[in-house]
JSON list of C-alpha atoms and ligand atoms in Angstrom, two decimals:
[
{"chain": "A", "resi": 11, "resn": "MET", "atom": "CA", "xyz": [-21.06, 4.09, 12.91]},
{"chain": "A", "resi": 12, "resn": "ARG", "atom": "CA", "xyz": [-18.12, 1.84, 12.11]},
{"chain": "A", "resi": 13, "resn": "THR", "atom": "CA", "xyz": [-16.41, 2.48, 8.80]},
{"chain": "A", "resi": 14, "resn": "LYS", "atom": "CA", "xyz": [-15.41, -0.61, 6.86]},
{"chain": "A", "resi": 15, "resn": "VAL", "atom": "CA", "xyz": [-13.12, -0.27, 3.91]},
{"chain": "A", "resi": 16, "resn": "ASP", "atom": "CA", "xyz": [-12.24, -2.42, 0.92]},
{"chain": "A", "resi": 17, "resn": "LEU", "atom": "CA", "xyz": [-8.59, -1.93, -0.01]},
{"chain": "A", "resi": 18, "resn": "VAL", "atom": "CA", "xyz": [-6.57, -2.20, -3.21]},
{"chain": "A", "resi": 19, "resn": "ILE", "atom": "CA", "xyz": [-2.87, -2.91, -2.74]},
{"chain": "A", "resi": 20, "resn": "PRO", "atom": "CA", "xyz": [-0.89, -2.47, -5.97]},
{"chain": "A", "resi": 21, "resn": "VAL", "atom": "CA", "xyz": [2.30, -4.51, -6.37]},
{"chain": "A", "resi": 22, "resn": "LYS", "atom": "CA", "xyz": [4.68, -3.91, -9.24]},
{"chain": "A", "resi": 23, "resn": "ALA", "atom": "CA", "xyz": [6.35, -6.87, -10.95]},
{"chain": "A", "resi": 24, "resn": "LEU", "atom": "CA", "xyz": [9.21, -7.85, -8.63]},
{"chain": "A", "resi": 25, "resn": "GLY", "atom": "CA", "xyz": [11.93, -7.56, -11.27]},
{"chain": "A", "resi": 26, "resn": "ARG", "atom": "CA", "xyz": [11.16, -3.83, -11.65]},
{"chain": "A", "resi": 27, "resn": "ALA", "atom": "CA", "xyz": [9.99, -3.01, -8.11]},
{"chain": "A", "resi": 28, "resn": "LYS", "atom": "CA", "xyz": [11.75, -1.06, -5.37]},
{"chain": "A", "resi": 29, "resn": "SER", "atom": "CA", "xyz": [14.76, -0.14, -7.52]},
{"chain": "A", "resi": 30, "resn": "ARG", "atom": "CA", "xyz": [16.08, 2.23, -4.85]},
{"chain": "A", "resi": 31, "resn": "LEU", "atom": "CA", "xyz": [16.46, -0.74, -2.50]},
{"chain": "A", "resi": 32, "resn": "VAL", "atom": "CA", "xyz": [18.65, -2.90, -4.75]},
{"chain": "A", "resi": 33, "resn": "GLY", "atom": "CA", "xyz": [21.40, -4.34, -2.53]},
{"chain": "A", "resi": 34, "resn": "ALA", "atom": "CA", "xyz": [19.54, -3.72, 0.73]},
{"chain": "A", "resi": 35, "resn": "ALA", "atom": "CA", "xyz": [18.79, -7.42, 1.13]},
{"chain": "A", "resi": 36, "resn": "ASP", "atom": "CA", "xyz": [22.32, -8.69, 0.67]},
{"chain": "A", "resi": 37, "resn": "GLY", "atom": "CA", "xyz": [24.75, -6.12, 1.99]},
{"chain": "A", "resi": 38, "resn": "GLY", "atom": "CA", "xyz": [25.09, -4.29, -1.32]},
{"chain": "A", "resi": 39, "resn": "ALA", "atom": "CA", "xyz": [25.71, -7.27, -3.59]},
{"chain": "A", "resi": 40, "resn": "GLY", "atom": "CA", "xyz": [22.50, -6.63, -5.53]},
{"chain": "A", "resi": 41, "resn": "ASP", "atom": "CA", "xyz": [21.53, -10.20, -6.33]},
{"chain": "A", "resi": 42, "resn": "PRO", "atom": "CA", "xyz": [18.19, -10.02, -8.25]},
{"chain": "A", "resi": 43, "resn": "ASP", "atom": "CA", "xyz": [16.63, -12.95, -6.39]},
{"chain": "A", "resi": 44, "resn": "ALA", "atom": "CA", "xyz": [17.47, -11.47, -3.00]},
{"chain": "A", "resi": 45, "resn": "HIS", "atom": "CA", "xyz": [16.04, -8.14, -4.12]},
{"chain": "A", "resi": 46, "resn": "ALA", "atom": "CA", "xyz": [12.83, -9.72, -5.45]},
{"chain": "A", "resi": 47, "resn": "ALA", "atom": "CA", "xyz": [12.40, -11.61, -2.17]},
{"chain": "A", "resi": 48, "resn": "LEU", "atom": "CA", "xyz": [12.72, -8.35, -0.22]},
{"chain": "A", "resi": 49, "resn": "ALA", "atom": "CA", "xyz": [10.21, -6.53, -2.46]},
{"chain": "A", "resi": 50, "resn": "LEU", "atom": "CA", "xyz": [7.79, -9.43, -2.03]},
{"chain": "A", "resi": 51, "resn": "ALA", "atom": "CA", "xyz": [8.32, -9.45, 1.74]},
{"chain": "A", "resi": 52, "resn": "LEU", "atom": "CA", "xyz": [7.40, -5.75, 1.97]},
{"chain": "A", "resi": 53, "resn": "ALA", "atom": "CA", "xyz": [4.13, -6.49, 0.19]},
{"chain": "A", "resi": 54, "resn": "LEU", "atom": "CA", "xyz": [3.38, -9.58, 2.30]},
{"chain": "A", "resi": 55, "resn": "ASP", "atom": "CA", "xyz": [3.87, -7.68, 5.55]},
{"chain": "A", "resi": 56, "resn": "THR", "atom": "CA", "xyz": [1.71, -4.81, 4.30]},
{"chain": "A", "resi": 57, "resn": "ALA", "atom": "CA", "xyz": [-1.09, -7.07, 3.13]},
{"chain": "A", "resi": 58, "resn": "THR", "atom": "CA", "xyz": [-1.00, -9.19, 6.29]},
{"chain": "A", "resi": 59, "resn": "ALA", "atom": "CA", "xyz": [-1.30, -6.11, 8.52]},
{"chain": "A", "resi": 60, "resn": "ALA", "atom": "CA", "xyz": [-4.07, -4.65, 6.35]},
{"chain": "A", "resi": 61, "resn": "HIS", "atom": "CA", "xyz": [-5.99, -7.92, 6.49]},
{"chain": "A", "resi": 62, "resn": "ALA", "atom": "CA", "xyz": [-5.74, -7.91, 10.29]},
{"chain": "A", "resi": 63, "resn": "ALA", "atom": "CA", "xyz": [-7.21, -4.41, 10.70]},
{"chain": "A", "resi": 64, "resn": "ASP", "atom": "CA", "xyz": [-10.74, -4.58, 12.06]},
{"chain": "A", "resi": 65, "resn": "VAL", "atom": "CA", "xyz": [-11.91, -1.81, 9.73]},
{"chain": "A", "resi": 66, "resn": "VAL", "atom": "CA", "xyz": [-10.84, -3.70, 6.61]},
{"chain": "A", "resi": 67, "resn": "ARG", "atom": "CA", "xyz": [-13.40, -5.91, 4.88]},
{"chain": "A", "resi": 68, "resn": "ARG", "atom": "CA", "xyz": [-11.62, -6.96, 1.69]},
{"chain": "A", "resi": 69, "resn": "VAL", "atom": "CA", "xyz": [-8.06, -6.73, 0.39]},
{"chain": "A", "resi": 70, "resn": "VAL", "atom": "CA", "xyz": [-7.43, -7.02, -3.34]},
{"chain": "A", "resi": 71, "resn": "THR", "atom": "CA", "xyz": [-3.97, -6.91, -4.88]},
{"chain": "A", "resi": 72, "resn": "VAL", "atom": "CA", "xyz": [-3.42, -5.75, -8.44]},
{"chain": "A", "resi": 73, "resn": "THR", "atom": "CA", "xyz": [-0.30, -7.17, -10.01]},
{"chain": "A", "resi": 74, "resn": "SER", "atom": "CA", "xyz": [1.08, -8.56, -13.27]},
{"chain": "A", "resi": 75, "resn": "ASP", "atom": "CA", "xyz": [3.55, -10.83, -11.46]},
{"chain": "A", "resi": 76, "resn": "PRO", "atom": "CA", "xyz": [2.55, -14.51, -11.04]},
{"chain": "A", "resi": 77, "resn": "ALA", "atom": "CA", "xyz": [4.92, -14.99, -8.09]},
{"chain": "A", "resi": 78, "resn": "VAL", "atom": "CA", "xyz": [3.35, -12.05, -6.25]},
{"chain": "A", "resi": 79, "resn": "ALA", "atom": "CA", "xyz": [-0.11, -13.40, -7.07]},
{"chain": "A", "resi": 80, "resn": "ALA", "atom": "CA", "xyz": [0.67, -16.87, -5.69]},
{"chain": "A", "resi": 81, "resn": "GLU", "atom": "CA", "xyz": [2.27, -15.60, -2.47]},
{"chain": "A", "resi": 82, "resn": "LEU", "atom": "CA", "xyz": [-0.47, -13.11, -1.71]},
{"chain": "A", "resi": 83, "resn": "ARG", "atom": "CA", "xyz": [-3.23, -15.64, -2.39]},
{"chain": "A", "resi": 84, "resn": "ALA", "atom": "CA", "xyz": [-1.51, -17.89, 0.14]},
{"chain": "A", "resi": 85, "resn": "VAL", "atom": "CA", "xyz": [-2.06, -15.27, 2.87]},
{"chain": "A", "resi": 86, "resn": "GLY", "atom": "CA", "xyz": [-5.72, -14.84, 1.94]},
{"chain": "A", "resi": 87, "resn": "VAL", "atom": "CA", "xyz": [-5.56, -11.88, -0.41]},
{"chain": "A", "resi": 88, "resn": "GLU", "atom": "CA", "xyz": [-7.64, -11.80, -3.58]},
{"chain": "A", "resi": 89, "resn": "VAL", "atom": "CA", "xyz": [-5.59, -11.09, -6.69]},
{"chain": "A", "resi": 90, "resn": "LEU", "atom": "CA", "xyz": [-6.62, -9.13, -9.75]},
{"chain": "A", "resi": 91, "resn": "SER", "atom": "CA", "xyz": [-4.41, -9.50, -12.79]},
{"chain": "A", "resi": 92, "resn": "GLU", "atom": "CA", "xyz": [-3.00, -6.32, -14.28]},
{"chain": "A", "resi": 93, "resn": "GLU", "atom": "CA", "xyz": [-3.37, -6.82, -18.02]},
{"chain": "A", "resi": 94, "resn": "ARG", "atom": "CA", "xyz": [-1.37, -3.76, -19.08]},
{"chain": "A", "resi": 95, "resn": "PRO", "atom": "CA", "xyz": [1.39, -3.12, -16.53]},
{"chain": "A", "resi": 96, "resn": "GLU", "atom": "CA", "xyz": [2.87, -0.42, -18.75]},
{"chain": "A", "resi": 97, "resn": "SER", "atom": "CA", "xyz": [-0.20, 1.69, -17.98]},
{"chain": "A", "resi": 98, "resn": "GLY", "atom": "CA", "xyz": [1.16, 2.38, -14.51]},
{"chain": "A", "resi": 99, "resn": "LEU", "atom": "CA", "xyz": [0.11, 2.67, -10.91]},
{"chain": "A", "resi": 100, "resn": "ASN", "atom": "CA", "xyz": [-2.99, 4.86, -11.15]},
{"chain": "A", "resi": 101, "resn": "THR", "atom": "CA", "xyz": [-4.46, 2.65, -13.88]},
{"chain": "A", "resi": 102, "resn": "ALA", "atom": "CA", "xyz": [-3.87, -0.42, -11.70]},
{"chain": "A", "resi": 103, "resn": "LEU", "atom": "CA", "xyz": [-5.58, 1.31, -8.78]},
{"chain": "A", "resi": 104, "resn": "ARG", "atom": "CA", "xyz": [-8.57, 2.34, -10.88]},
{"chain": "A", "resi": 105, "resn": "LEU", "atom": "CA", "xyz": [-8.94, -1.28, -12.01]},
{"chain": "A", "resi": 106, "resn": "GLY", "atom": "CA", "xyz": [-8.99, -2.55, -8.43]},
{"chain": "A", "resi": 107, "resn": "ALA", "atom": "CA", "xyz": [-11.27, 0.23, -7.22]},
{"chain": "A", "resi": 108, "resn": "ALA", "atom": "CA", "xyz": [-13.75, -0.48, -10.04]},
{"chain": "A", "resi": 109, "resn": "LEU", "atom": "CA", "xyz": [-13.91, -4.15, -9.07]},
{"chain": "A", "resi": 110, "resn": "LEU", "atom": "CA", "xyz": [-14.63, -3.25, -5.44]},
{"chain": "A", "resi": 111, "resn": "ARG", "atom": "CA", "xyz": [-17.11, -0.52, -6.30]},
{"chain": "A", "resi": 112, "resn": "GLY", "atom": "CA", "xyz": [-18.96, -2.97, -8.57]},
{"chain": "A", "resi": 113, "resn": "ARG", "atom": "CA", "xyz": [-19.44, -5.28, -5.60]},
{"chain": "A", "resi": 114, "resn": "ASP", "atom": "CA", "xyz": [-20.72, -2.56, -3.30]},
{"chain": "A", "resi": 115, "resn": "PRO", "atom": "CA", "xyz": [-21.89, 0.79, -4.70]},
{"chain": "A", "resi": 116, "resn": "ARG", "atom": "CA", "xyz": [-21.91, 2.42, -1.23]},
{"chain": "A", "resi": 117, "resn": "SER", "atom": "CA", "xyz": [-18.63, 1.25, 0.27]},
{"chain": "A", "resi": 118, "resn": "VAL", "atom": "CA", "xyz": [-15.45, 3.11, 1.13]},
{"chain": "A", "resi": 119, "resn": "VAL", "atom": "CA", "xyz": [-12.69, 1.94, -1.21]},
{"chain": "A", "resi": 120, "resn": "GLY", "atom": "CA", "xyz": [-9.05, 2.65, -0.56]},
{"chain": "A", "resi": 121, "resn": "ALA", "atom": "CA", "xyz": [-5.57, 2.37, -2.05]},
{"chain": "A", "resi": 122, "resn": "LEU", "atom": "CA", "xyz": [-2.77, 1.25, 0.25]},
{"chain": "A", "resi": 123, "resn": "GLN", "atom": "CA", "xyz": [0.83, 1.27, -0.93]},
{"chain": "A", "resi": 124, "resn": "ALA", "atom": "CA", "xyz": [2.56, -2.12, -0.70]},
{"chain": "A", "resi": 125, "resn": "ASP", "atom": "CA", "xyz": [5.75, -0.87, 0.93]},
{"chain": "A", "resi": 126, "resn": "LEU", "atom": "CA", "xyz": [4.67, -0.45, 4.55]},
{"chain": "A", "resi": 127, "resn": "PRO", "atom": "CA", "xyz": [6.51, -3.32, 6.31]},
{"chain": "A", "resi": 128, "resn": "ALA", "atom": "CA", "xyz": [6.07, -1.89, 9.83]},
{"chain": "A", "resi": 129, "resn": "LEU", "atom": "CA", "xyz": [2.33, -1.29, 9.40]},
{"chain": "A", "resi": 130, "resn": "ARG", "atom": "CA", "xyz": [0.30, -1.90, 12.55]},
{"chain": "A", "resi": 131, "resn": "PRO", "atom": "CA", "xyz": [-3.33, -2.88, 12.00]},
{"chain": "A", "resi": 132, "resn": "GLU", "atom": "CA", "xyz": [-4.55, -0.57, 14.78]},
{"chain": "A", "resi": 133, "resn": "GLU", "atom": "CA", "xyz": [-2.82, 2.46, 13.23]},
{"chain": "A", "resi": 134, "resn": "LEU", "atom": "CA", "xyz": [-4.43, 1.76, 9.85]},
{"chain": "A", "resi": 135, "resn": "ALA", "atom": "CA", "xyz": [-7.78, 1.37, 11.63]},
{"chain": "A", "resi": 136, "resn": "ALA", "atom": "CA", "xyz": [-7.33, 4.67, 13.46]},
{"chain": "A", "resi": 137, "resn": "ALA", "atom": "CA", "xyz": [-6.60, 6.53, 10.22]},
{"chain": "A", "resi": 138, "resn": "VAL", "atom": "CA", "xyz": [-9.64, 4.98, 8.50]},
{"chain": "A", "resi": 139, "resn": "ARG", "atom": "CA", "xyz": [-11.88, 6.01, 11.39]},
{"chain": "A", "resi": 140, "resn": "ALA", "atom": "CA", "xyz": [-10.48, 9.53, 11.30]},
{"chain": "A", "resi": 141, "resn": "SER", "atom": "CA", "xyz": [-11.53, 9.87, 7.67]},
{"chain": "A", "resi": 142, "resn": "ALA", "atom": "CA", "xyz": [-15.12, 9.93, 8.97]},
{"chain": "A", "resi": 143, "resn": "GLY", "atom": "CA", "xyz": [-16.86, 9.50, 5.62]},
{"chain": "A", "resi": 144, "resn": "ARG", "atom": "CA", "xyz": [-14.68, 11.96, 3.72]},
{"chain": "A", "resi": 145, "resn": "ARG", "atom": "CA", "xyz": [-12.37, 11.30, 0.76]},
{"chain": "A", "resi": 146, "resn": "ALA", "atom": "CA", "xyz": [-9.03, 11.40, 2.54]},
{"chain": "A", "resi": 147, "resn": "PHE", "atom": "CA", "xyz": [-5.34, 10.56, 2.28]},
{"chain": "A", "resi": 148, "resn": "CYS", "atom": "CA", "xyz": [-2.41, 9.84, 4.56]},
{"chain": "A", "resi": 149, "resn": "PRO", "atom": "CA", "xyz": [0.83, 11.53, 3.50]},
{"chain": "A", "resi": 150, "resn": "ASP", "atom": "CA", "xyz": [4.08, 9.63, 3.83]},
{"chain": "A", "resi": 151, "resn": "ARG", "atom": "CA", "xyz": [6.66, 10.50, 6.50]},
{"chain": "A", "resi": 152, "resn": "GLN", "atom": "CA", "xyz": [8.21, 13.22, 4.32]},
{"chain": "A", "resi": 153, "resn": "GLY", "atom": "CA", "xyz": [4.81, 14.75, 3.56]},
{"chain": "A", "resi": 154, "resn": "THR", "atom": "CA", "xyz": [5.21, 14.58, -0.21]},
{"chain": "A", "resi": 155, "resn": "GLY", "atom": "CA", "xyz": [3.96, 11.09, -1.12]},
{"chain": "A", "resi": 156, "resn": "THR", "atom": "CA", "xyz": [0.80, 9.21, -0.17]},
{"chain": "A", "resi": 157, "resn": "THR", "atom": "CA", "xyz": [0.53, 5.90, 1.64]},
{"chain": "A", "resi": 158, "resn": "LEU", "atom": "CA", "xyz": [-3.27, 5.58, 1.88]},
{"chain": "A", "resi": 159, "resn": "LEU", "atom": "CA", "xyz": [-6.10, 7.11, -0.13]},
{"chain": "A", "resi": 160, "resn": "LEU", "atom": "CA", "xyz": [-9.76, 6.57, 0.82]},
{"chain": "A", "resi": 161, "resn": "SER", "atom": "CA", "xyz": [-12.90, 7.38, -1.10]},
{"chain": "A", "resi": 162, "resn": "ALA", "atom": "CA", "xyz": [-16.00, 8.79, 0.52]},
{"chain": "A", "resi": 163, "resn": "PRO", "atom": "CA", "xyz": [-18.72, 6.11, 0.87]},
{"chain": "A", "resi": 164, "resn": "GLY", "atom": "CA", "xyz": [-19.92, 5.36, -2.65]},
{"chain": "A", "resi": 165, "resn": "GLY", "atom": "CA", "xyz": [-17.53, 7.97, -4.08]},
{"chain": "A", "resi": 166, "resn": "ASP", "atom": "CA", "xyz": [-14.69, 7.85, -6.59]},
{"chain": "A", "resi": 167, "resn": "LEU", "atom": "CA", "xyz": [-11.21, 7.02, -5.38]},
{"chain": "A", "resi": 168, "resn": "GLY", "atom": "CA", "xyz": [-9.58, 9.43, -7.82]},
{"chain": "A", "resi": 169, "resn": "PRO", "atom": "CA", "xyz": [-5.98, 8.21, -7.43]},
{"chain": "A", "resi": 170, "resn": "ARG", "atom": "CA", "xyz": [-3.23, 10.70, -8.22]},
{"chain": "A", "resi": 171, "resn": "PHE", "atom": "CA", "xyz": [-0.20, 8.73, -7.09]},
{"chain": "A", "resi": 172, "resn": "GLY", "atom": "CA", "xyz": [3.26, 9.62, -8.32]},
{"chain": "A", "resi": 173, "resn": "VAL", "atom": "CA", "xyz": [5.79, 12.34, -7.50]},
{"chain": "A", "resi": 174, "resn": "GLY", "atom": "CA", "xyz": [4.17, 14.94, -5.22]},
{"chain": "A", "resi": 175, "resn": "SER", "atom": "CA", "xyz": [1.01, 12.89, -4.79]},
{"chain": "A", "resi": 176, "resn": "ALA", "atom": "CA", "xyz": [0.21, 14.31, -1.35]},
{"chain": "A", "resi": 177, "resn": "GLY", "atom": "CA", "xyz": [-0.17, 17.76, -2.88]},
{"chain": "A", "resi": 178, "resn": "ALA", "atom": "CA", "xyz": [-2.15, 16.34, -5.80]},
{"chain": "A", "resi": 179, "resn": "HIS", "atom": "CA", "xyz": [-4.54, 14.53, -3.48]},
{"chain": "A", "resi": 180, "resn": "ARG", "atom": "CA", "xyz": [-4.94, 17.64, -1.33]},
{"chain": "A", "resi": 181, "resn": "ASP", "atom": "CA", "xyz": [-5.57, 19.78, -4.42]},
{"chain": "A", "resi": 182, "resn": "SER", "atom": "CA", "xyz": [-8.22, 17.33, -5.58]},
{"chain": "A", "resi": 183, "resn": "GLY", "atom": "CA", "xyz": [-10.14, 17.92, -2.34]},
{"chain": "A", "resi": 184, "resn": "ALA", "atom": "CA", "xyz": [-9.06, 14.97, -0.22]},
{"chain": "A", "resi": 185, "resn": "VAL", "atom": "CA", "xyz": [-8.58, 15.62, 3.50]},
{"chain": "A", "resi": 186, "resn": "ALA", "atom": "CA", "xyz": [-5.13, 14.94, 5.00]},
{"chain": "A", "resi": 187, "resn": "LEU", "atom": "CA", "xyz": [-5.06, 12.35, 7.80]},
{"chain": "A", "resi": 188, "resn": "LEU", "atom": "CA", "xyz": [-2.35, 13.50, 10.19]},
{"chain": "A", "resi": 189, "resn": "GLY", "atom": "CA", "xyz": [-2.71, 11.50, 13.39]},
{"chain": "A", "resi": 190, "resn": "PRO", "atom": "CA", "xyz": [-0.49, 9.28, 15.53]},
{"chain": "A", "resi": 191, "resn": "TRP", "atom": "CA", "xyz": [0.07, 6.52, 13.00]},
{"chain": "A", "resi": 192, "resn": "PRO", "atom": "CA", "xyz": [3.82, 6.47, 12.20]},
{"chain": "A", "resi": 193, "resn": "SER", "atom": "CA", "xyz": [3.75, 2.93, 10.83]},
{"chain": "A", "resi": 194, "resn": "LEU", "atom": "CA", "xyz": [1.22, 4.00, 8.19]},
{"chain": "A", "resi": 195, "resn": "ARG", "atom": "CA", "xyz": [3.41, 6.92, 7.16]},
{"chain": "A", "resi": 196, "resn": "CYS", "atom": "CA", "xyz": [6.65, 4.93, 6.94]},
{"chain": "A", "resi": 197, "resn": "ASP", "atom": "CA", "xyz": [6.76, 3.76, 3.34]},
{"chain": "A", "resi": 198, "resn": "VAL", "atom": "CA", "xyz": [10.06, 2.18, 2.38]},
{"chain": "A", "resi": 199, "resn": "ASP", "atom": "CA", "xyz": [11.74, 3.51, -0.75]},
{"chain": "A", "resi": 200, "resn": "THR", "atom": "CA", "xyz": [15.37, 3.70, 0.45]},
{"chain": "A", "resi": 201, "resn": "GLU", "atom": "CA", "xyz": [17.70, 1.99, 2.91]},
{"chain": "A", "resi": 202, "resn": "GLU", "atom": "CA", "xyz": [17.22, 4.95, 5.26]},
{"chain": "A", "resi": 203, "resn": "ASP", "atom": "CA", "xyz": [13.47, 4.27, 5.23]},
{"chain": "A", "resi": 204, "resn": "LEU", "atom": "CA", "xyz": [14.18, 0.62, 5.96]},
{"chain": "A", "resi": 205, "resn": "VAL", "atom": "CA", "xyz": [16.20, 1.55, 9.06]},
{"chain": "A", "resi": 206, "resn": "LEU", "atom": "CA", "xyz": [13.36, 3.79, 10.29]},
{"chain": "A", "resi": 207, "resn": "ALA", "atom": "CA", "xyz": [10.82, 1.04, 9.64]},
{"chain": "A", "resi": 208, "resn": "GLY", "atom": "CA", "xyz": [13.08, -1.29, 11.63]},
{"chain": "A", "resi": 209, "resn": "GLU", "atom": "CA", "xyz": [12.91, 1.10, 14.57]},
{"chain": "A", "resi": 210, "resn": "LEU", "atom": "CA", "xyz": [9.11, 0.94, 14.43]},
{"chain": "A", "resi": 211, "resn": "GLY", "atom": "CA", "xyz": [9.19, -2.86, 14.17]},
{"chain": "A", "resi": 212, "resn": "LEU", "atom": "CA", "xyz": [9.30, -4.76, 10.90]},
{"chain": "A", "resi": 213, "resn": "GLY", "atom": "CA", "xyz": [6.85, -7.46, 9.92]},
{"chain": "A", "resi": 214, "resn": "SER", "atom": "CA", "xyz": [8.19, -11.00, 9.99]},
{"chain": "A", "resi": 215, "resn": "HIS", "atom": "CA", "xyz": [8.57, -11.44, 6.21]},
{"chain": "A", "resi": 216, "resn": "THR", "atom": "CA", "xyz": [10.75, -8.36, 5.82]},
{"chain": "A", "resi": 217, "resn": "ALA", "atom": "CA", "xyz": [12.77, -9.02, 8.97]},
{"chain": "A", "resi": 218, "resn": "ALA", "atom": "CA", "xyz": [13.61, -12.47, 7.65]},
{"chain": "A", "resi": 219, "resn": "ARG", "atom": "CA", "xyz": [14.95, -11.06, 4.38]},
{"chain": "A", "resi": 220, "resn": "LEU", "atom": "CA", "xyz": [17.46, -8.62, 5.82]},
{"chain": "A", "resi": 221, "resn": "CYS", "atom": "CA", "xyz": [21.10, -9.36, 6.50]},
{"chain": "A", "resi": 222, "resn": "PRO", "atom": "CA", "xyz": [21.88, -9.45, 10.20]},
{"chain": "A", "resi": 223, "resn": "LEU", "atom": "CA", "xyz": [23.61, -6.17, 11.10]},
{"chain": "B", "resi": 314, "resn": "LIG", "atom": "N1", "xyz": [0.37, -2.93, -9.88]},
{"chain": "B", "resi": 314, "resn": "LIG", "atom": "C1", "xyz": [1.23, -1.91, -9.96]},
{"chain": "B", "resi": 314, "resn": "LIG", "atom": "N2", "xyz": [1.80, -1.46, -8.83]},
{"chain": "B", "resi": 314, "resn": "LIG", "atom": "C2", "xyz": [2.70, -0.44, -8.94]},
{"chain": "B", "resi": 314, "resn": "LIG", "atom": "C3", "xyz": [3.06, 0.13, -10.17]},
{"chain": "B", "resi": 314, "resn": "LIG", "atom": "N3", "xyz": [3.97, 1.12, -9.93]},
{"chain": "B", "resi": 314, "resn": "LIG", "atom": "C4", "xyz": [4.16, 1.15, -8.60]},
{"chain": "B", "resi": 314, "resn": "LIG", "atom": "N4", "xyz": [3.41, 0.19, -7.99]},
{"chain": "B", "resi": 314, "resn": "LIG", "atom": "C5", "xyz": [3.30, -0.07, -6.56]},
{"chain": "B", "resi": 314, "resn": "LIG", "atom": "O1", "xyz": [2.96, 1.16, -5.95]},
{"chain": "B", "resi": 314, "resn": "LIG", "atom": "C6", "xyz": [3.62, 1.31, -4.72]},
{"chain": "B", "resi": 314, "resn": "LIG", "atom": "C7", "xyz": [4.40, 2.61, -4.69]},
{"chain": "B", "resi": 314, "resn": "LIG", "atom": "O2", "xyz": [5.34, 2.63, -5.70]},
{"chain": "B", "resi": 314, "resn": "LIG", "atom": "P1", "xyz": [6.83, 3.08, -5.45]},
{"chain": "B", "resi": 314, "resn": "LIG", "atom": "O3", "xyz": [7.05, 3.43, -4.03]},
{"chain": "B", "resi": 314, "resn": "LIG", "atom": "O4", "xyz": [7.19, 4.10, -6.46]},
{"chain": "B", "resi": 314, "resn": "LIG", "atom": "O5", "xyz": [7.56, 1.71, -5.69]},
{"chain": "B", "resi": 314, "resn": "LIG", "atom": "P2", "xyz": [8.45, 1.19, -6.89]},
{"chain": "B", "resi": 314, "resn": "LIG", "atom": "O6", "xyz": [8.03, 1.79, -8.19]},
{"chain": "B", "resi": 314, "resn": "LIG", "atom": "O7", "xyz": [8.40, -0.28, -6.76]},
{"chain": "B", "resi": 314, "resn": "LIG", "atom": "O8", "xyz": [9.88, 1.69, -6.39]},
{"chain": "B", "resi": 314, "resn": "LIG", "atom": "P3", "xyz": [11.06, 2.51, -7.12]},
{"chain": "B", "resi": 314, "resn": "LIG", "atom": "O9", "xyz": [11.58, 1.66, -8.23]},
{"chain": "B", "resi": 314, "resn": "LIG", "atom": "O10", "xyz": [12.08, 2.70, -6.05]},
{"chain": "B", "resi": 314, "resn": "LIG", "atom": "O11", "xyz": [10.43, 3.79, -7.58]},
{"chain": "B", "resi": 314, "resn": "LIG", "atom": "C8", "xyz": [4.44, 0.08, -4.53]},
{"chain": "B", "resi": 314, "resn": "LIG", "atom": "O12", "xyz": [3.68, -0.76, -3.70]},
{"chain": "B", "resi": 314, "resn": "LIG", "atom": "C9", "xyz": [4.59, -0.51, -5.91]},
{"chain": "B", "resi": 314, "resn": "LIG", "atom": "O13", "xyz": [4.68, -1.93, -5.90]},
{"chain": "B", "resi": 314, "resn": "LIG", "atom": "C10", "xyz": [2.44, -0.39, -11.35]},
{"chain": "B", "resi": 314, "resn": "LIG", "atom": "O14", "xyz": [2.68, 0.05, -12.48]},
{"chain": "B", "resi": 314, "resn": "LIG", "atom": "N5", "xyz": [1.55, -1.40, -11.18]},
{"chain": "B", "resi": 315, "resn": "LIG", "atom": "C1", "xyz": [3.99, 6.64, -5.91]},
{"chain": "B", "resi": 315, "resn": "LIG", "atom": "C2", "xyz": [4.21, 7.09, -4.69]},
{"chain": "B", "resi": 315, "resn": "LIG", "atom": "O1", "xyz": [5.16, 6.50, -3.91]},
{"chain": "B", "resi": 315, "resn": "LIG", "atom": "P1", "xyz": [6.65, 7.01, -3.69]},
{"chain": "B", "resi": 315, "resn": "LIG", "atom": "O2", "xyz": [6.58, 8.50, -3.66]},
{"chain": "B", "resi": 315, "resn": "LIG", "atom": "O3", "xyz": [6.99, 6.38, -2.40]},
{"chain": "B", "resi": 315, "resn": "LIG", "atom": "O4", "xyz": [7.43, 6.44, -4.83]},
{"chain": "B", "resi": 315, "resn": "LIG", "atom": "C3", "xyz": [3.38, 8.15, -4.07]},
{"chain": "B", "resi": 315, "resn": "LIG", "atom": "O5", "xyz": [3.60, 8.46, -2.88]},
{"chain": "B", "resi": 315, "resn": "LIG", "atom": "O6", "xyz": [2.51, 8.68, -4.75]}
]
């Protein structure tokens, strides 16, 4: 049986997003527009790769930022407006998951972080297949955070993102997905992460936003 998944990709308002990457887009200068363009590029590359995965049926972004909404709609992503951004990431994910669950009571719903600019559709697909009908999560490269969380078919997503989320998802009964999918584990929080993502192969939006070395 082929698993199909409907994904929520949360994207923080660009002015507040990816604070640990300020300056990465312009050699340390820290221009806000250059930073916002980089944060947006990370999300565009993530959403584009997710959309291209053969196991993915729908991609919905939750954001309060009109610029993010417009750019993601332009690449075919549905956008759900986050009415109360101060409520945080897990609230945004529950909103998106509820929308998707309402459309299909038996589906697998998932949360995919928006900072995976090297993501390869076939690696995302392999991780989804490995979940095999179980609520499951993929830890980030360091093993402490979470890049992907999947519900069981028809089940609750139960997002517990935040510091130490891999442990929180494990403790809540989700199965860890630990296969050969480095691009799915390479979330980009720091410039070091960005270098590692570059070694895996950045998506075109992010590559275009970085200063030539
Ligand atoms: N919609 C929404 N997305 C969020 C929120 N907080 C975090 N995210 C998204 O969740 C993902 C993981 O968040 P982080 O890696 O902590 O990203 P961040 O908060 O932008 O980065 P830092 O400022 O460096 O902590 C990213 O894709 C963010 O855009 C939120 O309150 N609402
Ligand atoms: C919010 C998270 O992302 P990060 O740890 O990359 O900030 C998480 O992994 O739960």
